[in-house]
Amino acid sequence: MSDLNNIDFENMTAADFETVLPDLFASGDGRVSEDPRLQKFLAANPDAAALVRDLETIATHARSLFDEQPEVEPSDDVWLNIQKKLNSEDEGGPVAANA
């Protein structure tokens, strides 16, 4: 991990950027494109700016995969349908193969 405090962001080269990019993502909130230290570099390097935007999008979507999802209960209609099918089977009614 590089020491971001010792980076000359004003005179950063593309090679310097490639070296510090993982650390920039690891040290921040995932919004590298909004880092004021990088604005001059990103404005002068549109490919690097596009890469950062793409990585931010990927990171956002990856984080959402781990967000806690609310439990969704089946509707009352589903439970009622299951109960009807079970009752039909108990009474010797036909059991559909794909029910």
N, CA, C and O atoms as a Tinker XYZ file with bonds, in Angstrom:
   396  protein
     1  N      0.853000   -1.186000    0.000000    73     2
     2  CA     0.000000    0.000000    0.000000    64     1     3
     3  C      0.888000    1.234000    0.000000    63     2     4     5
     4  O      1.812000    1.343000    0.806000    81     3
     5  N      0.608000    2.153000   -0.895000    73     3     6
     6  CA     1.414000    3.369000   -0.964000    64     5     7
     7  C      0.906000    4.385000    0.053000    63     6     8     9
     8  O     -0.241000    4.341000    0.495000    81     7
     9  N      1.794000    5.288000    0.400000    73     7    10
    10  CA     1.433000    6.349000    1.343000    64     9    11
    11  C      0.852000    7.506000    0.531000    63    10    12    13
    12  O      1.586000    8.239000   -0.131000    81    11
    13  N     -0.453000    7.661000    0.586000    73    11    14
    14  CA    -1.120000    8.684000   -0.227000    64    13    15
    15  C     -0.733000   10.093000    0.185000    63    14    16    17
    16  O     -0.914000   11.034000   -0.588000    81    15
    17  N     -0.204000   10.252000    1.387000    73    15    18
    18  CA     0.204000   11.585000    1.839000    64    17    19
    19  C      1.473000   12.061000    1.143000    63    18    20    21
    20  O      1.754000   13.260000    1.128000    81    19
    21  N      2.243000   11.144000    0.567000    73    19    22
    22  CA     3.496000   11.510000   -0.093000    64    21    23
    23  C      3.371000   11.571000   -1.612000    63    22    24    25
    24  O      4.382000   11.663000   -2.307000    81    23
    25  N      2.168000   11.523000   -2.130000    73    23    26
    26  CA     1.946000   11.562000   -3.574000    64    25    27
    27  C      1.792000   13.017000   -4.029000    63    26    28    29
    28  O      1.065000   13.798000   -3.415000    81    27
    29  N      2.472000   13.356000   -5.089000    73    27    30
    30  CA     2.350000   14.690000   -5.674000    64    29    31
    31  C      1.203000   14.645000   -6.688000    63    30    32    33
    32  O      1.424000   14.428000   -7.880000    81    31
    33  N     -0.004000   14.850000   -6.210000    73    31    34
    34  CA    -1.188000   14.748000   -7.062000    64    33    35
    35  C     -1.203000   15.798000   -8.172000    63    34    36    37
    36  O     -1.803000   15.579000   -9.224000    81    35
    37  N     -0.548000   16.931000   -7.944000    73    35    38
    38  CA    -0.522000   17.993000   -8.948000    64    37    39
    39  C      0.302000   17.600000  -10.172000    63    38    40    41
    40  O      0.027000   18.059000  -11.280000    81    39
    41  N      1.296000   16.764000   -9.974000    73    39    42
    42  CA     2.190000   16.388000  -11.075000    64    41    43
    43  C      2.198000   14.876000  -11.306000    63    42    44    45
    44  O      3.201000   14.315000  -11.748000    81    43
    45  N      1.104000   14.239000  -11.013000    73    43    46
    46  CA     1.010000   12.790000  -11.120000    64    45    47
    47  C      1.006000   12.357000  -12.591000    63    46    48    49
    48  O      0.372000   12.980000  -13.443000    81    47
    49  N      1.732000   11.272000  -12.856000    73    47    50
    50  CA     1.741000   10.690000  -14.198000    64    49    51
    51  C      0.715000    9.556000  -14.246000    63    50    52    53
    52  O      0.167000    9.157000  -13.218000    81    51
    53  N      0.467000    9.051000  -15.443000    73    51    54
    54  CA    -0.456000    7.922000  -15.586000    64    53    55
    55  C      0.077000    6.709000  -14.823000    63    54    56    57
    56  O     -0.703000    5.967000  -14.227000    81    55
    57  N      1.390000    6.500000  -14.832000    73    55    58
    58  CA     1.988000    5.376000  -14.096000    64    57    59
    59  C      1.792000    5.558000  -12.593000    63    58    60    61
    60  O      1.492000    4.599000  -11.882000    81    59
    61  N      1.962000    6.787000  -12.111000    73    59    62
    62  CA     1.727000    7.064000  -10.683000    64    61    63
    63  C      0.276000    6.758000  -10.331000    63    62    64    65
    64  O     -0.017000    6.159000   -9.296000    81    63
    65  N     -0.620000    7.177000  -11.209000    73    63    66
    66  CA    -2.048000    6.962000  -10.969000    64    65    67
    67  C     -2.374000    5.483000  -10.883000    63    66    68    69
    68  O     -3.109000    5.057000   -9.992000    81    67
    69  N     -1.832000    4.696000  -11.805000    73    67    70
    70  CA    -2.069000    3.248000  -11.781000    64    69    71
    71  C     -1.574000    2.630000  -10.476000    63    70    72    73
    72  O     -2.172000    1.685000   -9.963000    81    71
    73  N     -0.492000    3.162000   -9.952000    73    71    74
    74  CA     0.078000    2.641000   -8.715000    64    73    75
    75  C     -0.805000    2.952000   -7.507000    63    74    76    77
    76  O     -0.986000    2.108000   -6.629000    81    75
    77  N     -1.354000    4.168000   -7.469000    73    75    78
    78  CA    -2.117000    4.577000   -6.281000    64    77    79
    79  C     -3.611000    4.299000   -6.383000    63    78    80    81
    80  O     -4.319000    4.405000   -5.382000    81    79
    81  N     -4.106000    3.949000   -7.564000    73    79    82
    82  CA    -5.549000    3.760000   -7.740000    64    81    83
    83  C     -6.154000    2.756000   -6.750000    63    82    84    85
    84  O     -7.179000    3.064000   -6.142000    81    83
    85  N     -5.565000    1.577000   -6.564000    73    83    86
    86  CA    -6.161000    0.656000   -5.579000    64    85    87
    87  C     -6.229000    1.256000   -4.170000    63    86    88    89
    88  O     -7.197000    1.042000   -3.441000    81    87
    89  N     -5.197000    2.002000   -3.802000    73    87    90
    90  CA    -5.178000    2.618000   -2.472000    64    89    91
    91  C     -6.218000    3.730000   -2.353000    63    90    92    93
    92  O     -6.805000    3.928000   -1.289000    81    91
    93  N     -6.441000    4.449000   -3.444000    73    91    94
    94  CA    -7.461000    5.498000   -3.424000    64    93    95
    95  C     -8.842000    4.893000   -3.185000    63    94    96    97
    96  O     -9.642000    5.441000   -2.425000    81    95
    97  N     -9.116000    3.772000   -3.830000    73    95    98
    98  CA   -10.407000    3.116000   -3.620000    64    97    99
    99  C    -10.495000    2.522000   -2.228000    63    98   100   101
   100  O    -11.546000    2.588000   -1.590000    81    99
   101  N     -9.409000    1.946000   -1.751000    73    99   102
   102  CA    -9.419000    1.299000   -0.436000    64   101   103
   103  C     -9.535000    2.303000    0.695000    63   102   104   105
   104  O    -10.102000    1.993000    1.743000    81   103
   105  N     -9.007000    3.501000    0.499000    73   103   106
   106  CA    -8.985000    4.472000    1.594000    64   105   107
   107  C    -10.209000    5.372000    1.650000    63   106   108   109
   108  O    -10.426000    6.063000    2.645000    81   107
   109  N    -11.000000    5.369000    0.604000    73   107   110
   110  CA   -12.130000    6.295000    0.554000    64   109   111
   111  C    -13.459000    5.598000    0.627000    63   110   112   113
   112  O    -13.558000    4.434000    1.015000    81   111
   113  N    -14.478000    6.334000    0.246000    73   111   114
   114  CA   -15.848000    5.819000    0.266000    64   113   115
   115  C    -16.275000    5.294000   -1.099000    63   114   116   117
   116  O    -17.460000    5.078000   -1.352000    81   115
   117  N    -15.287000    5.091000   -1.980000    73   115   118
   118  CA   -15.607000    4.588000   -3.311000    64   117   119
   119  C    -15.896000    5.677000   -4.320000    63   118   120   121
   120  O    -16.237000    5.379000   -5.465000    81   119
   121  N    -15.769000    6.937000   -3.923000    73   119   122
   122  CA   -16.032000    8.060000   -4.832000    64   121   123
   123  C    -14.726000    8.746000   -5.200000    63   122   124   125
   124  O    -14.543000    9.932000   -4.924000    81   123
   125  N    -13.826000    8.008000   -5.818000    73   123   126
   126  CA   -12.523000    8.527000   -6.200000    64   125   127
   127  C    -12.668000    9.711000   -7.152000    63   126   128   129
   128  O    -11.866000   10.645000   -7.106000    81   127
   129  N    -13.665000    9.679000   -8.000000    73   127   130
   130  CA   -13.857000   10.761000   -8.975000    64   129   131
   131  C    -14.156000   12.101000   -8.307000    63   130   132   133
   132  O    -14.010000   13.150000   -8.934000    81   131
   133  N    -14.567000   12.076000   -7.062000    73   131   134
   134  CA   -14.882000   13.318000   -6.352000    64   133   135
   135  C    -13.730000   13.796000   -5.471000    63   134   136   137
   136  O    -13.841000   14.829000   -4.811000    81   135
   137  N    -12.636000   13.055000   -5.457000    73   135   138
   138  CA   -11.478000   13.424000   -4.639000    64   137   139
   139  C    -10.883000   14.715000   -5.197000    63   138   140   141
   140  O    -10.451000   14.739000   -6.350000    81   139
   141  N    -10.851000   15.783000   -4.408000    73   139   142
   142  CA   -10.353000   17.065000   -4.924000    64   141   143
   143  C     -8.888000   17.013000   -5.365000    63   142   144   145
   144  O     -8.472000   17.794000   -6.220000    81   143
   145  N     -8.114000   16.109000   -4.794000    73   143   146
   146  CA    -6.706000   16.000000   -5.166000    64   145   147
   147  C     -6.538000   15.499000   -6.597000    63   146   148   149
   148  O     -5.496000   15.731000   -7.211000    81   147
   149  N     -7.537000   14.822000   -7.132000    73   147   150
   150  CA    -7.434000   14.198000   -8.454000    64   149   151
   151  C     -8.087000   14.987000   -9.575000    63   150   152   153
   152  O     -7.984000   14.595000  -10.738000    81   151
   153  N     -8.745000   16.070000   -9.265000    73   151   154
   154  CA    -9.529000   16.767000  -10.281000    64   153   155
   155  C     -8.688000   17.220000  -11.473000    63   154   156   157
   156  O     -9.106000   17.057000  -12.619000    81   155
   157  N     -7.513000   17.784000  -11.217000    73   155   158
   158  CA    -6.648000   18.244000  -12.312000    64   157   159
   159  C     -6.202000   17.047000  -13.161000    63   158   160   161
   160  O     -6.240000   17.110000  -14.390000    81   159
   161  N     -5.786000   15.971000  -12.514000    73   159   162
   162  CA    -5.317000   14.797000  -13.239000    64   161   163
   163  C     -6.435000   14.174000  -14.068000    63   162   164   165
   164  O     -6.233000   13.857000  -15.240000    81   163
   165  N     -7.611000   13.998000  -13.469000    73   163   166
   166  CA    -8.724000   13.371000  -14.186000    64   165   167
   167  C     -9.194000   14.230000  -15.360000    63   166   168   169
   168  O     -9.591000   13.704000  -16.400000    81   167
   169  N     -9.148000   15.551000  -15.189000    73   167   170
   170  CA    -9.538000   16.437000  -16.289000    64   169   171
   171  C     -8.560000   16.329000  -17.452000    63   170   172   173
   172  O     -8.954000   16.440000  -18.613000    81   171
   173  N     -7.293000   16.115000  -17.143000    73   171   174
   174  CA    -6.272000   16.025000  -18.180000    64   173   175
   175  C     -6.147000   14.615000  -18.763000    63   174   176   177
   176  O     -5.506000   14.426000  -19.797000    81   175
   177  N     -6.752000   13.633000  -18.108000    73   175   178
   178  CA    -6.634000   12.235000  -18.530000    64   177   179
   179  C     -8.015000   11.588000  -18.613000    63   178   180   181
   180  O     -8.433000   10.892000  -17.688000    81   179
   181  N     -8.719000   11.818000  -19.717000    73   179   182
   182  CA   -10.093000   11.312000  -19.832000    64   181   183
   183  C    -10.189000    9.784000  -19.749000    63   182   184   185
   184  O    -11.197000    9.267000  -19.267000    81   183
   185  N     -9.179000    9.059000  -20.200000    73   183   186
   186  CA    -9.223000    7.594000  -20.089000    64   185   187
   187  C     -9.177000    7.167000  -18.629000    63   186   188   189
   188  O     -9.883000    6.242000  -18.225000    81   187
   189  N     -8.353000    7.836000  -17.843000    73   187   190
   190  CA    -8.274000    7.537000  -16.414000    64   189   191
   191  C     -9.592000    7.901000  -15.725000    63   190   192   193
   192  O    -10.057000    7.179000  -14.843000    81   191
   193  N    -10.183000    9.014000  -16.129000    73   191   194
   194  CA   -11.465000    9.427000  -15.544000    64   193   195
   195  C    -12.554000    8.406000  -15.875000    63   194   196   197
   196  O    -13.383000    8.080000  -15.025000    81   195
   197  N    -12.549000    7.903000  -17.109000    73   195   198
   198  CA   -13.540000    6.888000  -17.493000    64   197   199
   199  C    -13.328000    5.601000  -16.713000    63   198   200   201
   200  O    -14.293000    4.963000  -16.293000    81   199
   201  N    -12.072000    5.215000  -16.517000    73   199   202
   202  CA   -11.760000    4.018000  -15.736000    64   201   203
   203  C    -12.270000    4.164000  -14.307000    63   202   204   205
   204  O    -12.852000    3.231000  -13.754000    81   203
   205  N    -12.051000    5.330000  -13.712000    73   203   206
   206  CA   -12.508000    5.577000  -12.340000    64   205   207
   207  C    -14.025000    5.479000  -12.274000    63   206   208   209
   208  O    -14.563000    4.862000  -11.354000    81   207
   209  N    -14.722000    6.076000  -13.232000    73   207   210
   210  CA   -16.193000    6.006000  -13.238000    64   209   211
   211  C    -16.662000    4.560000  -13.362000    63   210   212   213
   212  O    -17.596000    4.144000  -12.676000    81   211
   213  N    -16.014000    3.796000  -14.238000    73   211   214
   214  CA   -16.385000    2.387000  -14.401000    64   213   215
   215  C    -16.149000    1.605000  -13.113000    63   214   216   217
   216  O    -16.995000    0.811000  -12.702000    81   215
   217  N    -15.007000    1.826000  -12.481000    73   215   218
   218  CA   -14.703000    1.123000  -11.234000    64   217   219
   219  C    -15.662000    1.523000  -10.114000    63   218   220   221
   220  O    -16.040000    0.689000   -9.292000    81   219
   221  N    -16.053000    2.787000  -10.081000    73   219   222
   222  CA   -17.031000    3.234000   -9.084000    64   221   223
   223  C    -18.369000    2.524000   -9.286000    63   222   224   225
   224  O    -19.006000    2.099000   -8.323000    81   223
   225  N    -18.786000    2.401000  -10.534000    73   223   226
   226  CA   -20.043000    1.715000  -10.843000    64   225   227
   227  C    -19.970000    0.253000  -10.423000    63   226   228   229
   228  O    -20.902000   -0.272000   -9.815000    81   227
   229  N    -18.865000   -0.397000  -10.747000    73   227   230
   230  CA   -18.689000   -1.798000  -10.364000    64   229   231
   231  C    -18.705000   -1.946000   -8.853000    63   230   232   233
   232  O    -19.352000   -2.850000   -8.324000    81   231
   233  N    -17.998000   -1.065000   -8.152000    73   231   234
   234  CA   -17.940000   -1.130000   -6.686000    64   233   235
   235  C    -19.315000   -0.922000   -6.072000    63   234   236   237
   236  O    -19.681000   -1.602000   -5.113000    81   235
   237  N    -20.071000    0.011000   -6.618000    73   235   238
   238  CA   -21.421000    0.275000   -6.102000    64   237   239
   239  C    -22.305000   -0.952000   -6.262000    63   238   240   241
   240  O    -23.012000   -1.337000   -5.331000    81   239
   241  N    -22.266000   -1.560000   -7.427000    73   239   242
   242  CA   -23.092000   -2.745000   -7.670000    64   241   243
   243  C    -22.617000   -3.941000   -6.848000    63   242   244   245
   244  O    -23.430000   -4.736000   -6.376000    81   243
   245  N    -21.326000   -4.066000   -6.681000    73   243   246
   246  CA   -20.798000   -5.174000   -5.868000    64   245   247
   247  C    -21.235000   -5.027000   -4.418000    63   246   248   249
   248  O    -21.617000   -6.007000   -3.778000    81   247
   249  N    -21.179000   -3.790000   -3.894000    73   247   250
   250  CA   -21.630000   -3.565000   -2.503000    64   249   251
   251  C    -23.101000   -3.893000   -2.345000    63   250   252   253
   252  O    -23.516000   -4.424000   -1.315000    81   251
   253  N    -23.897000   -3.577000   -3.368000    73   251   254
   254  CA   -25.336000   -3.821000   -3.264000    64   253   255
   255  C    -25.651000   -5.312000   -3.174000    63   254   256   257
   256  O    -26.697000   -5.694000   -2.650000    81   255
   257  N    -24.758000   -6.149000   -3.681000    73   255   258
   258  CA   -24.973000   -7.597000   -3.575000    64   257   259
   259  C    -24.928000   -8.078000   -2.133000    63   258   260   261
   260  O    -25.512000   -9.106000   -1.789000    81   259
   261  N    -24.229000   -7.323000   -1.298000    73   259   262
   262  CA   -24.074000   -7.718000    0.095000    64   261   263
   263  C    -25.012000   -6.965000    1.030000    63   262   264   265
   264  O    -25.036000   -7.233000    2.231000    81   263
   265  N    -25.779000   -6.028000    0.493000    73   263   266
   266  CA   -26.760000   -5.311000    1.314000    64   265   267
   267  C    -27.815000   -6.289000    1.792000    63   266   268   269
   268  O    -28.224000   -7.198000    1.069000    81   267
   269  N    -28.240000   -6.082000    3.011000    73   267   270
   270  CA   -29.267000   -6.966000    3.571000    64   269   271
   271  C    -30.585000   -6.727000    2.843000    63   270   272   273
   272  O    -31.079000   -5.602000    2.760000    81   271
   273  N    -31.121000   -7.783000    2.336000    73   271   274
   274  CA   -32.387000   -7.713000    1.615000    64   273   275
   275  C    -33.524000   -8.016000    2.585000    63   274   276   277
   276  O    -33.419000   -8.943000    3.388000    81   275
   277  N    -34.595000   -7.254000    2.520000    73   275   278
   278  CA   -35.722000   -7.548000    3.408000    64   277   279
   279  C    -36.352000   -8.888000    3.032000    63   278   280   281
   280  O    -36.444000   -9.249000    1.859000    81   279
   281  N    -36.778000   -9.606000    4.057000    73   279   282
   282  CA   -37.452000  -10.871000    3.792000    64   281   283
   283  C    -38.823000  -10.585000    3.195000    63   282   284   285
   284  O    -39.550000   -9.702000    3.650000    81   283
   285  N    -39.151000  -11.343000    2.180000    73   283   286
   286  CA   -40.432000  -11.158000    1.510000    64   285   287
   287  C    -41.263000  -12.410000    1.775000    63   286   288   289
   288  O    -40.881000  -13.521000    1.407000    81   287
   289  N    -42.376000  -12.209000    2.405000    73   287   290
   290  CA   -43.297000  -13.313000    2.680000    64   289   291
   291  C    -44.236000  -13.491000    1.494000    63   290   292   293
   292  O    -44.657000  -12.507000    0.885000    81   291
   293  N    -44.564000  -14.723000    1.162000    73   291   294
   294  CA   -45.548000  -14.936000    0.101000    64   293   295
   295  C    -46.887000  -14.315000    0.505000    63   294   296   297
   296  O    -47.205000  -14.204000    1.689000    81   295
   297  N    -47.646000  -13.923000   -0.483000    73   295   298
   298  CA   -48.939000  -13.298000   -0.208000    64   297   299
   299  C    -49.915000  -14.326000    0.375000    63   298   300   301
   300  O    -49.697000  -15.534000    0.281000    81   299
   301  N    -50.970000  -13.830000    0.963000    73   299   302
   302  CA   -52.012000  -14.708000    1.510000    64   301   303
   303  C    -52.604000  -15.603000    0.420000    63   302   304   305
   304  O    -52.982000  -16.743000    0.690000    81   303
   305  N    -52.686000  -15.091000   -0.806000    73   303   306
   306  CA   -53.216000  -15.885000   -1.911000    64   305   307
   307  C    -52.358000  -17.124000   -2.167000    63   306   308   309
   308  O    -52.883000  -18.195000   -2.471000    81   307
   309  N    -51.065000  -16.978000   -2.046000    73   307   310
   310  CA   -50.171000  -18.123000   -2.252000    64   309   311
   311  C    -50.431000  -19.175000   -1.187000    63   310   312   313
   312  O    -50.571000  -20.359000   -1.492000    81   311
   313  N    -50.495000  -18.733000    0.073000    73   311   314
   314  CA   -50.739000  -19.681000    1.169000    64   313   315
   315  C    -52.108000  -20.354000    1.010000    63   314   316   317
   316  O    -52.255000  -21.550000    1.263000    81   315
   317  N    -53.090000  -19.582000    0.596000    73   315   318
   318  CA   -54.430000  -20.132000    0.396000    64   317   319
   319  C    -54.426000  -21.179000   -0.720000    63   318   320   321
   320  O    -55.079000  -22.216000   -0.607000    81   319
   321  N    -53.701000  -20.906000   -1.779000    73   319   322
   322  CA   -53.590000  -21.841000   -2.887000    64   321   323
   323  C    -52.912000  -23.136000   -2.442000    63   322   324   325
   324  O    -53.336000  -24.228000   -2.819000    81   323
   325  N    -51.861000  -23.008000   -1.641000    73   323   326
   326  CA   -51.171000  -24.196000   -1.119000    64   325   327
   327  C    -52.120000  -25.011000   -0.253000    63   326   328   329
   328  O    -52.174000  -26.237000   -0.355000    81   327
   329  N    -52.862000  -24.322000    0.593000    73   327   330
   330  CA   -53.801000  -25.015000    1.483000    64   329   331
   331  C    -54.876000  -25.747000    0.671000    63   330   332   333
   332  O    -55.248000  -26.874000    0.998000    81   331
   333  N    -55.370000  -25.101000   -0.386000    73   331   334
   334  CA   -56.379000  -25.749000   -1.232000    64   333   335
   335  C    -55.809000  -26.995000   -1.894000    63   334   336   337
   336  O    -56.481000  -28.025000   -1.955000    81   335
   337  N    -54.595000  -26.917000   -2.382000    73   335   338
   338  CA   -53.960000  -28.072000   -3.035000    64   337   339
   339  C    -53.775000  -29.205000   -2.033000    63   338   340   341
   340  O    -54.019000  -30.369000   -2.352000    81   339
   341  N    -53.342000  -28.861000   -0.820000    73   339   342
   342  CA   -53.147000  -29.897000    0.197000    64   341   343
   343  C    -54.479000  -30.545000    0.574000    63   342   344   345
   344  O    -54.564000  -31.764000    0.722000    81   343
   345  N    -55.502000  -29.733000    0.726000    73   343   346
   346  CA   -56.828000  -30.260000    1.053000    64   345   347
   347  C    -57.354000  -31.151000   -0.066000    63   346   348   349
   348  O    -57.982000  -32.177000    0.193000    81   347
   349  N    -57.095000  -30.754000   -1.312000    73   347   350
   350  CA   -57.539000  -31.536000   -2.453000    64   349   351
   351  C    -56.848000  -32.895000   -2.461000    63   350   352   353
   352  O    -57.477000  -33.907000   -2.771000    81   351
   353  N    -55.561000  -32.928000   -2.123000    73   351   354
   354  CA   -54.822000  -34.183000   -2.064000    64   353   355
   355  C    -55.338000  -35.068000   -0.935000    63   354   356   357
   356  O    -55.436000  -36.284000   -1.095000    81   355
   357  N    -55.671000  -34.461000    0.214000    73   355   358
   358  CA   -56.175000  -35.214000    1.361000    64   357   359
   359  C    -57.522000  -35.872000    1.043000    63   358   360   361
   360  O    -57.838000  -36.947000    1.553000    81   359
   361  N    -58.298000  -35.215000    0.203000    73   359   362
   362  CA   -59.609000  -35.734000   -0.148000    64   361   363
   363  C    -59.545000  -36.697000   -1.310000    63   362   364   365
   364  O    -60.582000  -37.132000   -1.811000    81   363
   365  N    -58.323000  -37.046000   -1.757000    73   363   366
   366  CA   -58.175000  -37.995000   -2.857000    64   365   367
   367  C    -58.345000  -37.372000   -4.204000    63   366   368   369
   368  O    -58.538000  -38.081000   -5.192000    81   367
   369  N    -58.281000  -36.048000   -4.279000    73   367   370
   370  CA   -58.425000  -35.355000   -5.548000    64   369   371
   371  C    -57.182000  -35.544000   -6.395000    63   370   372   373
   372  O    -56.156000  -36.034000   -5.925000    81   371
   373  N    -57.294000  -35.151000   -7.638000    73   371   374
   374  CA   -56.149000  -35.323000   -8.547000    64   373   375
   375  C    -54.988000  -34.411000   -8.124000    63   374   376   377
   376  O    -55.198000  -33.291000   -7.658000    81   375
   377  N    -53.801000  -34.902000   -8.291000    73   375   378
   378  CA   -52.603000  -34.132000   -7.995000    64   377   379
   379  C    -51.942000  -33.821000   -9.324000    63   378   380   381
   380  O    -51.532000  -34.721000  -10.057000    81   379
   381  N    -51.845000  -32.555000   -9.619000    73   379   382
   382  CA   -51.220000  -32.158000  -10.890000    64   381   383
   383  C    -49.716000  -32.365000  -10.793000    63   382   384   385
   384  O    -49.118000  -32.119000   -9.746000    81   383
   385  N    -49.116000  -32.809000  -11.868000    73   383   386
   386  CA   -47.678000  -33.120000  -11.866000    64   385   387
   387  C    -46.830000  -31.881000  -11.660000    63   386   388   389
   388  O    -45.768000  -31.957000  -11.042000    81   387
   389  N    -47.271000  -30.755000  -12.160000    73   387   390
   390  CA   -46.465000  -29.526000  -12.051000    64   389   391
   391  C    -47.093000  -28.501000  -11.129000    63   390   392   393
   392  O    -46.830000  -27.307000  -11.276000    81   391
   393  N    -47.903000  -28.923000  -10.197000    73   391   394
   394  CA   -48.566000  -27.962000   -9.321000    64   393   395
   395  C    -47.648000  -27.464000   -8.260000    63   394   396
   396  O    -48.047000  -26.644000   -7.433000    81   395
